[in-house]
PDB file of C-alpha atoms in Angstrom:
ATOM      1  CA  UNK A   1    -168.134  48.408 113.213  1.00 37.00           C
ATOM      2  CA  UNK A   2    -165.494  46.177 111.357  1.00 42.00           C
ATOM      3  CA  UNK A   3    -165.659  42.802 111.383  1.00 41.00           C
ATOM      4  CA  UNK A   4    -163.723  41.816 114.341  1.00 42.00           C
ATOM      5  CA  UNK A   5    -165.424  44.095 116.920  1.00 41.00           C
ATOM      6  CA  UNK A   6    -168.972  42.530 116.132  1.00 42.00           C
ATOM      7  CA  UNK A   7    -170.250  39.685 118.737  1.00 40.00           C
ATOM      8  CA  UNK A   8    -171.598  36.592 117.310  1.00 44.00           C
ATOM      9  CA  UNK A   9    -174.830  34.978 118.590  1.00 41.00           C
ATOM     10  CA  UNK A  10    -175.261  31.210 119.224  1.00 42.00           C
ATOM     11  CA  UNK A  11    -178.393  29.208 118.679  1.00 39.00           C
ATOM     12  CA  UNK A  12    -179.880  30.292 122.013  1.00 38.00           C
ATOM     13  CA  UNK A  13    -179.689  33.946 121.187  1.00 39.00           C
ATOM     14  CA  UNK A  14    -176.724  34.730 123.652  1.00 37.00           C
ATOM     15  CA  UNK A  15    -173.634  36.460 122.715  1.00 39.00           C
ATOM     16  CA  UNK A  16    -170.566  34.649 122.181  1.00 40.00           C
ATOM     17  CA  UNK A  17    -167.497  36.230 122.902  1.00 36.00           C
ATOM     18  CA  UNK A  18    -165.320  33.391 121.951  1.00 40.00           C
ATOM     19  CA  UNK A  19    -162.612  34.068 124.554  1.00 41.00           C
ATOM     20  CA  UNK A  20    -159.274  32.833 123.571  1.00 43.00           C
ATOM     21  CA  UNK A  21    -158.274  29.356 124.429  1.00 45.00           C
ATOM     22  CA  UNK A  22    -154.705  30.166 124.408  1.00 47.00           C
ATOM     23  CA  UNK A  23    -155.156  32.383 127.422  1.00 45.00           C
ATOM     24  CA  UNK A  24    -157.565  29.987 129.664  1.00 38.00           C
ATOM     25  CA  UNK A  25    -154.455  28.098 130.900  1.00 38.00           C
ATOM     26  CA  UNK A  26    -152.144  30.492 131.896  1.00 44.00           C
ATOM     27  CA  UNK A  27    -154.801  33.589 133.098  1.00 49.00           C
ATOM     28  CA  UNK A  28    -155.383  33.650 137.044  1.00 45.00           C
ATOM     29  CA  UNK A  29    -158.797  33.607 138.276  1.00 38.00           C
ATOM     30  CA  UNK A  30    -161.332  36.464 138.331  1.00 40.00           C
ATOM     31  CA  UNK A  31    -159.075  38.296 135.559  1.00 50.00           C
ATOM     32  CA  UNK A  32    -161.213  38.537 132.419  1.00 58.00           C
ATOM     33  CA  UNK A  33    -159.965  39.310 129.047  1.00 67.00           C
ATOM     34  CA  UNK A  34    -159.876  42.639 127.693  1.00 81.00           C
ATOM     35  CA  UNK A  35    -161.741  44.192 124.755  1.00 86.00           C
ATOM     36  CA  UNK A  36    -158.347  44.521 122.880  1.00 86.00           C
ATOM     37  CA  UNK A  37    -157.812  41.071 123.687  1.00 85.00           C
ATOM     38  CA  UNK A  38    -161.149  39.871 122.416  1.00 88.00           C
ATOM     39  CA  UNK A  39    -161.230  41.684 119.032  1.00 88.00           C
ATOM     40  CA  UNK A  40    -157.687  40.196 118.454  1.00 86.00           C
ATOM     41  CA  UNK A  41    -158.885  36.853 118.991  1.00 88.00           C
ATOM     42  CA  UNK A  42    -161.906  37.132 116.422  1.00 89.00           C
ATOM     43  CA  UNK A  43    -159.414  38.739 113.854  1.00 89.00           C
ATOM     44  CA  UNK A  44    -157.212  36.077 114.264  1.00 87.00           C
ATOM     45  CA  UNK A  45    -159.962  33.521 113.876  1.00 89.00           C
ATOM     46  CA  UNK A  46    -161.037  35.330 111.017  1.00 87.00           C
ATOM     47  CA  UNK A  47    -157.688  35.049 109.754  1.00 89.00           C
ATOM     48  CA  UNK A  48    -157.334  31.412 109.811  1.00 85.00           C
ATOM     49  CA  UNK A  49    -160.206  30.565 108.491  1.00 86.00           C
ATOM     50  CA  UNK A  50    -159.647  32.613 105.264  1.00 85.00           C
ATOM     51  CA  UNK A  51    -155.920  31.238 105.008  1.00 82.00           C
ATOM     52  CA  UNK A  52    -157.502  27.585 105.177  1.00 83.00           C
ATOM     53  CA  UNK A  53    -159.660  28.382 102.388  1.00 82.00           C
ATOM     54  CA  UNK A  54    -158.529  28.886  98.350  1.00 78.00           C
ATOM     55  CA  UNK A  55    -157.724  32.408  97.856  1.00 77.00           C
ATOM     56  CA  UNK A  56    -157.760  34.259  94.377  1.00 78.00           C
ATOM     57  CA  UNK A  57    -154.383  35.376  93.986  1.00 73.00           C
ATOM     58  CA  UNK A  58    -155.627  39.372  93.885  1.00 76.00           C
ATOM     59  CA  UNK A  59    -157.220  38.557  97.226  1.00 79.00           C
ATOM     60  CA  UNK A  60    -155.991  41.501  99.537  1.00 84.00           C
ATOM     61  CA  UNK A  61    -158.210  41.436 102.439  1.00 86.00           C
ATOM     62  CA  UNK A  62    -155.874  38.714 104.554  1.00 85.00           C
ATOM     63  CA  UNK A  63    -152.955  40.825 104.185  1.00 86.00           C
ATOM     64  CA  UNK A  64    -154.556  43.831 105.706  1.00 88.00           C
ATOM     65  CA  UNK A  65    -156.120  42.114 108.376  1.00 88.00           C
ATOM     66  CA  UNK A  66    -152.399  40.438 109.334  1.00 88.00           C
ATOM     67  CA  UNK A  67    -151.196  44.012 109.172  1.00 88.00           C
ATOM     68  CA  UNK A  68    -154.323  45.346 112.195  1.00 89.00           C
ATOM     69  CA  UNK A  69    -153.266  42.022 113.977  1.00 87.00           C
ATOM     70  CA  UNK A  70    -149.772  43.233 114.209  1.00 88.00           C
ATOM     71  CA  UNK A  71    -150.803  46.474 115.479  1.00 89.00           C
ATOM     72  CA  UNK A  72    -153.210  44.942 117.997  1.00 88.00           C
ATOM     73  CA  UNK A  73    -150.659  42.916 119.428  1.00 87.00           C
ATOM     74  CA  UNK A  74    -148.448  45.886 119.690  1.00 87.00           C
ATOM     75  CA  UNK A  75    -151.189  48.071 121.537  1.00 87.00           C
ATOM     76  CA  UNK A  76    -151.985  44.558 123.480  1.00 85.00           C
ATOM     77  CA  UNK A  77    -148.397  44.584 124.916  1.00 86.00           C
ATOM     78  CA  UNK A  78    -148.357  48.007 125.771  1.00 86.00           C
ATOM     79  CA  UNK A  79    -151.842  47.704 128.088  1.00 82.00           C
ATOM     80  CA  UNK A  80    -151.389  47.822 131.821  1.00 80.00           C
ATOM     81  CA  UNK A  81    -153.369  44.746 132.309  1.00 78.00           C
ATOM     82  CA  UNK A  82    -151.875  42.600 129.534  1.00 80.00           C
ATOM     83  CA  UNK A  83    -152.057  38.864 129.435  1.00 82.00           C
ATOM     84  CA  UNK A  84    -149.294  36.601 130.564  1.00 85.00           C
ATOM     85  CA  UNK A  85    -146.454  36.551 128.569  1.00 85.00           C
ATOM     86  CA  UNK A  86    -147.078  32.536 127.018  1.00 88.00           C
ATOM     87  CA  UNK A  87    -150.436  34.085 125.672  1.00 87.00           C
ATOM     88  CA  UNK A  88    -148.619  36.995 124.343  1.00 87.00           C
ATOM     89  CA  UNK A  89    -145.927  34.582 122.851  1.00 88.00           C
ATOM     90  CA  UNK A  90    -148.746  32.493 121.482  1.00 89.00           C
ATOM     91  CA  UNK A  91    -150.360  35.422 119.948  1.00 88.00           C
ATOM     92  CA  UNK A  92    -146.861  36.216 118.287  1.00 88.00           C
ATOM     93  CA  UNK A  93    -146.322  32.880 117.138  1.00 88.00           C
ATOM     94  CA  UNK A  94    -149.567  32.859 114.863  1.00 90.00           C
ATOM     95  CA  UNK A  95    -148.993  36.500 113.780  1.00 89.00           C
ATOM     96  CA  UNK A  96    -145.595  35.366 112.502  1.00 89.00           C
ATOM     97  CA  UNK A  97    -146.672  32.466 111.126  1.00 88.00           C
ATOM     98  CA  UNK A  98    -149.542  34.126 108.906  1.00 87.00           C
ATOM     99  CA  UNK A  99    -147.191  36.633 107.901  1.00 87.00           C
ATOM    100  CA  UNK A 100    -144.779  34.273 106.856  1.00 86.00           C
ATOM    101  CA  UNK A 101    -147.077  32.354 104.798  1.00 86.00           C
ATOM    102  CA  UNK A 102    -148.277  35.503 102.794  1.00 85.00           C
ATOM    103  CA  UNK A 103    -144.489  35.994 102.218  1.00 86.00           C
ATOM    104  CA  UNK A 104    -143.990  32.430 101.014  1.00 84.00           C
ATOM    105  CA  UNK A 105    -147.065  32.619  98.940  1.00 83.00           C
ATOM    106  CA  UNK A 106    -145.482  35.529  96.939  1.00 84.00           C
ATOM    107  CA  UNK A 107    -142.403  33.334  96.051  1.00 83.00           C
ATOM    108  CA  UNK A 108    -142.281  32.502  92.085  1.00 81.00           C
ATOM    109  CA  UNK A 109    -141.227  29.040  92.150  1.00 78.00           C
ATOM    110  CA  UNK A 110    -142.765  26.314  94.012  1.00 76.00           C
ATOM    111  CA  UNK A 111    -139.635  24.991  95.797  1.00 77.00           C
ATOM    112  CA  UNK A 112    -138.935  28.540  97.110  1.00 80.00           C
ATOM    113  CA  UNK A 113    -142.566  27.912  98.951  1.00 79.00           C
ATOM    114  CA  UNK A 114    -141.850  24.737 100.010  1.00 79.00           C
ATOM    115  CA  UNK A 115    -138.709  25.586 101.760  1.00 80.00           C
ATOM    116  CA  UNK A 116    -139.599  28.708 103.212  1.00 80.00           C
ATOM    117  CA  UNK A 117    -143.068  26.848 104.366  1.00 78.00           C
ATOM    118  CA  UNK A 118    -140.853  24.482 106.052  1.00 77.00           C
ATOM    119  CA  UNK A 119    -139.225  26.977 108.288  1.00 79.00           C
ATOM    120  CA  UNK A 120    -142.941  28.324 109.451  1.00 81.00           C
ATOM    121  CA  UNK A 121    -143.989  27.633 112.970  1.00 80.00           C
ATOM    122  CA  UNK A 122    -147.460  27.179 113.365  1.00 80.00           C
ATOM    123  CA  UNK A 123    -149.479  27.744 116.619  1.00 78.00           C
ATOM    124  CA  UNK A 124    -149.462  25.015 119.597  1.00 79.00           C
ATOM    125  CA  UNK A 125    -152.305  26.058 121.312  1.00 81.00           C
ATOM    126  CA  UNK A 126    -155.823  26.352 119.494  1.00 81.00           C
ATOM    127  CA  UNK A 127    -157.091  29.786 119.391  1.00 78.00           C
ATOM    128  CA  UNK A 128    -160.572  29.028 120.811  1.00 77.00           C
ATOM    129  CA  UNK A 129    -162.224  26.507 123.025  1.00 76.00           C
ATOM    130  CA  UNK A 130    -164.131  24.584 119.563  1.00 76.00           C
ATOM    131  CA  UNK A 131    -161.020  23.932 118.024  1.00 75.00           C
ATOM    132  CA  UNK A 132    -159.088  20.509 118.708  1.00 76.00           C
ATOM    133  CA  UNK A 133    -156.387  20.920 116.513  1.00 77.00           C
ATOM    134  CA  UNK A 134    -155.003  24.692 115.954  1.00 80.00           C
ATOM    135  CA  UNK A 135    -155.779  26.184 113.211  1.00 81.00           C
ATOM    136  CA  UNK A 136    -152.637  27.572 112.302  1.00 83.00           C
ATOM    137  CA  UNK A 137    -151.277  24.117 112.073  1.00 81.00           C
ATOM    138  CA  UNK A 138    -153.894  22.799 109.827  1.00 84.00           C
ATOM    139  CA  UNK A 139    -153.228  25.705 107.188  1.00 83.00           C
ATOM    140  CA  UNK A 140    -149.075  24.627 107.488  1.00 80.00           C
ATOM    141  CA  UNK A 141    -150.299  20.885 106.799  1.00 84.00           C
ATOM    142  CA  UNK A 142    -152.644  21.729 103.818  1.00 82.00           C
ATOM    143  CA  UNK A 143    -149.788  24.398 102.373  1.00 82.00           C
ATOM    144  CA  UNK A 144    -146.882  21.920 102.636  1.00 81.00           C
ATOM    145  CA  UNK A 145    -149.338  19.348 100.621  1.00 82.00           C
ATOM    146  CA  UNK A 146    -149.985  22.265  98.389  1.00 81.00           C
ATOM    147  CA  UNK A 147    -146.632  23.041  97.754  1.00 79.00           C
ATOM    148  CA  UNK A 148    -145.221  19.473  97.494  1.00 79.00           C
ATOM    149  CA  UNK A 149    -147.949  18.832  94.472  1.00 77.00           C
ATOM    150  CA  UNK A 150    -146.709  21.892  92.709  1.00 78.00           C
ATOM    151  CA  UNK A 151    -143.319  20.462  92.727  1.00 74.00           C
ATOM    152  CA  UNK A 152    -144.495  17.434  91.699  1.00 73.00           C
ATOM    153  CA  UNK A 153    -146.084  18.602  88.899  1.00 74.00           C
ATOM    154  CA  UNK A 154    -143.288  20.996  87.717  1.00 69.00           C
ATOM    155  CA  UNK A 155    -140.828  18.022  87.904  1.00 66.00           C
ATOM    156  CA  UNK A 156    -142.958  15.270  86.126  1.00 65.00           C
ATOM    157  CA  UNK A 157    -145.750  17.029  84.359  1.00 56.00           C
ATOM    158  CA  UNK A 158    -149.065  15.504  83.468  1.00 51.00           C
ATOM    159  CA  UNK A 159    -148.633  14.475  80.288  1.00 50.00           C
ATOM    160  CA  UNK A 160    -151.135  11.619  80.032  1.00 47.00           C
ATOM    161  CA  UNK A 161    -153.949  13.459  81.513  1.00 50.00           C
ATOM    162  CA  UNK A 162    -153.338  16.587  78.813  1.00 54.00           C
ATOM    163  CA  UNK A 163    -153.219  14.175  75.906  1.00 48.00           C
ATOM    164  CA  UNK A 164    -156.438  12.231  77.231  1.00 51.00           C
ATOM    165  CA  UNK A 165    -158.157  15.714  77.498  1.00 56.00           C
ATOM    166  CA  UNK A 166    -156.827  16.409  74.295  1.00 53.00           C
ATOM    167  CA  UNK A 167    -158.188  13.491  72.607  1.00 51.00           C
ATOM    168  CA  UNK A 168    -161.662  13.558  73.977  1.00 51.00           C
ATOM    169  CA  UNK A 169    -161.938  17.135  73.354  1.00 53.00           C
ATOM    170  CA  UNK A 170    -160.968  16.591  69.698  1.00 50.00           C
ATOM    171  CA  UNK A 171    -163.354  14.742  67.043  1.00 48.00           C
ATOM    172  CA  UNK A 172    -162.925  10.979  66.983  1.00 48.00           C
ATOM    173  CA  UNK A 173    -161.622   9.779  63.573  1.00 47.00           C
ATOM    174  CA  UNK A 174    -162.513   7.211  61.361  1.00 46.00           C
ATOM    175  CA  UNK A 175    -159.616   4.943  61.924  1.00 54.00           C
ATOM    176  CA  UNK A 176    -159.803   4.097  65.545  1.00 58.00           C
ATOM    177  CA  UNK A 177    -156.742   1.777  65.321  1.00 64.00           C
ATOM    178  CA  UNK A 178    -154.661   4.454  64.085  1.00 67.00           C
ATOM    179  CA  UNK A 179    -155.719   6.904  66.931  1.00 66.00           C
ATOM    180  CA  UNK A 180    -155.266   4.440  69.483  1.00 70.00           C
ATOM    181  CA  UNK A 181    -151.683   3.919  67.995  1.00 73.00           C
ATOM    182  CA  UNK A 182    -150.909   7.365  68.090  1.00 73.00           C
ATOM    183  CA  UNK A 183    -151.964   7.799  71.356  1.00 72.00           C
ATOM    184  CA  UNK A 184    -149.735   5.000  72.593  1.00 74.00           C
ATOM    185  CA  UNK A 185    -146.962   6.872  70.725  1.00 77.00           C
ATOM    186  CA  UNK A 186    -147.321  10.033  72.196  1.00 76.00           C
ATOM    187  CA  UNK A 187    -147.652   8.238  75.855  1.00 78.00           C
ATOM    188  CA  UNK A 188    -144.626   6.200  75.162  1.00 79.00           C
ATOM    189  CA  UNK A 189    -143.062   9.266  74.288  1.00 82.00           C
ATOM    190  CA  UNK A 190    -143.526  10.989  77.402  1.00 80.00           C
ATOM    191  CA  UNK A 191    -142.781   8.040  79.538  1.00 80.00           C
ATOM    192  CA  UNK A 192    -139.285   7.935  77.684  1.00 81.00           C
ATOM    193  CA  UNK A 193    -139.105  11.957  78.580  1.00 82.00           C
ATOM    194  CA  UNK A 194    -139.885  11.216  82.079  1.00 83.00           C
ATOM    195  CA  UNK A 195    -137.396   8.296  82.528  1.00 84.00           C
ATOM    196  CA  UNK A 196    -134.788  10.302  80.915  1.00 83.00           C
ATOM    197  CA  UNK A 197    -135.370  13.110  83.441  1.00 84.00           C
ATOM    198  CA  UNK A 198    -135.318  10.409  86.036  1.00 85.00           C
ATOM    199  CA  UNK A 199    -131.889   9.412  84.759  1.00 85.00           C
ATOM    200  CA  UNK A 200    -130.387  12.981  84.427  1.00 84.00           C
ATOM    201  CA  UNK A 201    -131.751  13.520  87.976  1.00 87.00           C
ATOM    202  CA  UNK A 202    -129.830  10.377  89.418  1.00 87.00           C
ATOM    203  CA  UNK A 203    -126.849  11.133  87.296  1.00 85.00           C
ATOM    204  CA  UNK A 204    -126.802  14.746  89.143  1.00 87.00           C
ATOM    205  CA  UNK A 205    -127.311  13.275  92.713  1.00 88.00           C
ATOM    206  CA  UNK A 206    -124.494  10.765  91.757  1.00 88.00           C
ATOM    207  CA  UNK A 207    -122.208  13.520  90.841  1.00 87.00           C
ATOM    208  CA  UNK A 208    -123.515  15.903  93.704  1.00 89.00           C
ATOM    209  CA  UNK A 209    -122.698  12.525  96.004  1.00 89.00           C
ATOM    210  CA  UNK A 210    -118.930  12.231  94.461  1.00 89.00           C
ATOM    211  CA  UNK A 211    -118.445  16.020  94.371  1.00 90.00           C
ATOM    212  CA  UNK A 212    -119.290  15.772  98.301  1.00 90.00           C
ATOM    213  CA  UNK A 213    -117.215  13.013  98.999  1.00 90.00           C
ATOM    214  CA  UNK A 214    -114.209  14.445  97.271  1.00 90.00           C
ATOM    215  CA  UNK A 215    -114.406  17.882  98.909  1.00 91.00           C
ATOM    216  CA  UNK A 216    -114.986  15.955 102.174  1.00 91.00           C
ATOM    217  CA  UNK A 217    -111.575  13.920 101.151  1.00 90.00           C
ATOM    218  CA  UNK A 218    -110.067  17.379 100.662  1.00 92.00           C
ATOM    219  CA  UNK A 219    -111.283  19.324 103.580  1.00 93.00           C
ATOM    220  CA  UNK A 220    -110.074  16.072 106.221  1.00 92.00           C
ATOM    221  CA  UNK A 221    -106.477  16.729 104.338  1.00 92.00           C
ATOM    222  CA  UNK A 222    -106.322  20.437 104.804  1.00 92.00           C
ATOM    223  CA  UNK A 223    -107.421  19.635 108.522  1.00 92.00           C
ATOM    224  CA  UNK A 224    -105.127  17.372 109.160  1.00 92.00           C
ATOM    225  CA  UNK A 225    -102.194  19.729 107.677  1.00 92.00           C
ATOM    226  CA  UNK A 226    -103.575  22.535 109.621  1.00 92.00           C
ATOM    227  CA  UNK A 227    -103.318  20.583 112.859  1.00 92.00           C
ATOM    228  CA  UNK A 228     -99.645  19.727 112.027  1.00 92.00           C
ATOM    229  CA  UNK A 229     -99.085  23.343 111.275  1.00 92.00           C
ATOM    230  CA  UNK A 230    -100.527  24.173 114.762  1.00 92.00           C
ATOM    231  CA  UNK A 231     -98.620  21.655 116.112  1.00 92.00           C
ATOM    232  CA  UNK A 232     -95.172  22.614 114.736  1.00 93.00           C
ATOM    233  CA  UNK A 233     -95.692  26.001 115.781  1.00 93.00           C
ATOM    234  CA  UNK A 234     -96.702  25.295 119.226  1.00 92.00           C
ATOM    235  CA  UNK A 235     -92.985  23.307 119.441  1.00 92.00           C
ATOM    236  CA  UNK A 236     -91.123  26.223 117.655  1.00 92.00           C
ATOM    237  CA  UNK A 237     -92.741  28.651 120.112  1.00 92.00           C
ATOM    238  CA  UNK A 238     -91.628  26.259 123.049  1.00 92.00           C
ATOM    239  CA  UNK A 239     -88.418  26.304 121.760  1.00 92.00           C
ATOM    240  CA  UNK A 240     -88.017  29.951 121.024  1.00 92.00           C
ATOM    241  CA  UNK A 241     -89.050  30.892 124.504  1.00 92.00           C
ATOM    242  CA  UNK A 242     -86.405  28.283 125.905  1.00 91.00           C
ATOM    243  CA  UNK A 243     -83.981  29.664 123.675  1.00 90.00           C
ATOM    244  CA  UNK A 244     -84.861  33.035 124.654  1.00 89.00           C
ATOM    245  CA  UNK A 245     -84.619  32.495 128.644  1.00 89.00           C
ATOM    246  CA  UNK A 246     -80.760  31.052 127.806  1.00 86.00           C
ATOM    247  CA  UNK A 247     -80.145  34.087 125.848  1.00 85.00           C
ATOM    248  CA  UNK A 248     -81.308  36.103 128.293  1.00 83.00           C
ATOM    249  CA  UNK A 249     -79.411  34.381 131.236  1.00 80.00           C
ATOM    250  CA  UNK A 250     -76.104  34.351 129.381  1.00 74.00           C
ATOM    251  CA  UNK A 251     -76.451  38.360 128.776  1.00 73.00           C
ATOM    252  CA  UNK A 252     -76.974  39.016 132.225  1.00 69.00           C
ATOM    253  CA  UNK A 253     -73.562  36.702 133.014  1.00 68.00           C
ATOM    254  CA  UNK A 254     -71.634  38.548 130.433  1.00 60.00           C
ATOM    255  CA  UNK A 255     -72.544  41.765 131.501  1.00 62.00           C
ATOM    256  CA  UNK A 256     -71.614  41.024 135.108  1.00 71.00           C
ATOM    257  CA  UNK A 257     -68.322  39.890 134.119  1.00 75.00           C
ATOM    258  CA  UNK A 258     -67.810  42.846 131.915  1.00 76.00           C
ATOM    259  CA  UNK A 259     -68.924  45.480 134.786  1.00 79.00           C
ATOM    260  CA  UNK A 260     -66.331  43.751 137.443  1.00 82.00           C
ATOM    261  CA  UNK A 261     -63.644  43.813 134.744  1.00 85.00           C
ATOM    262  CA  UNK A 262     -64.171  47.581 134.166  1.00 88.00           C
ATOM    263  CA  UNK A 263     -64.081  47.985 138.034  1.00 89.00           C
ATOM    264  CA  UNK A 264     -60.928  46.030 138.440  1.00 91.00           C
ATOM    265  CA  UNK A 265     -59.005  48.407 135.569  1.00 93.00           C
ATOM    266  CA  UNK A 266     -60.322  51.266 137.071  1.00 93.00           C
ATOM    267  CA  UNK A 267     -59.311  50.985 140.769  1.00 93.00           C
ATOM    268  CA  UNK A 268     -55.774  49.941 139.135  1.00 93.00           C
ATOM    269  CA  UNK A 269     -55.537  53.130 137.374  1.00 93.00           C
ATOM    270  CA  UNK A 270     -56.273  54.932 140.095  1.00 92.00           C
ATOM    271  CA  UNK A 271     -53.744  53.395 142.058  1.00 91.00           C
ATOM    272  CA  UNK A 272     -51.400  53.485 139.954  1.00 90.00           C
ATOM    273  CA  UNK A 273     -51.776  56.994 139.206  1.00 89.00           C
ATOM    274  CA  UNK A 274     -51.678  57.808 142.919  1.00 87.00           C
ATOM    275  CA  UNK A 275     -48.131  56.019 143.234  1.00 86.00           C
ATOM    276  CA  UNK A 276     -46.604  57.410 140.199  1.00 85.00           C
ATOM    277  CA  UNK A 277     -47.541  61.123 142.039  1.00 83.00           C
ATOM    278  CA  UNK A 278     -46.097  59.840 145.082  1.00 82.00           C
ATOM    279  CA  UNK A 279     -42.923  58.501 143.558  1.00 83.00           C
ATOM    280  CA  UNK A 280     -41.861  61.180 141.101  1.00 76.00           C
ATOM    281  CA  UNK A 281     -40.433  64.009 142.432  1.00 69.00           C
ATOM    282  CA  UNK A 282     -42.228  67.491 142.241  1.00 63.00           C
ATOM    283  CA  UNK A 283     -41.355  69.723 139.305  1.00 56.00           C
ATOM    284  CA  UNK A 284     -39.632  73.017 140.804  1.00 50.00           C
TER     285      UNK A 284
END
């Protein structure tokens, strides 16, 4: 059988099934955990333990175990006698954390690793009853400290330690005063280099702050101009509506007067023709 299908025995010889602590508070009384859930919890504990240990770059088992966890979690969701939604959400949260941690470890720079590690969400509830603090939370803190140390080493380096190691490994010169002077000179150079780097970083921070303030001022002016333009557009729209209503009323009035004038002219012409026909004699 695989690792996660075995049962562990305690000191008294009894089988320890490692019931999931995340489901104790949400599982109804009399409802036992299924075999698939027990296997998932065992494999999850194994993955958390492996994530907390220092691994080789060529280690591949943890990634395969996390893939198996995803498959088991999908199968657990499809079961009819599945646990409560809170328990499944906690399982999913821990599996996603392990998956994100593996993806963060594949990044090249330590700054990218630290940034990706900040967005990871560890589990909130211990996996087993023996744990006081969730193992994923402990792994999250350990990885954050490790990535911070890597970033610090990349930025400042360890010149003094390297120099001391090199001086210890090299054969001791005859003139100790000259050796001490050379060591002090090398350390002074590295210290000057670190101070120069710190000054450059400070200058970059000041430049970034100045550019940010300038951009904020420009954006504020643009917002004011845009607000003024919107206000003028609203006023022009109101004026246009008023003038359109006035033009419509004027057009209606002119059409009415024209219609009445045409009716009067037609009636006058009709009456005139009748009178003309009555007055004029008929042609023989």
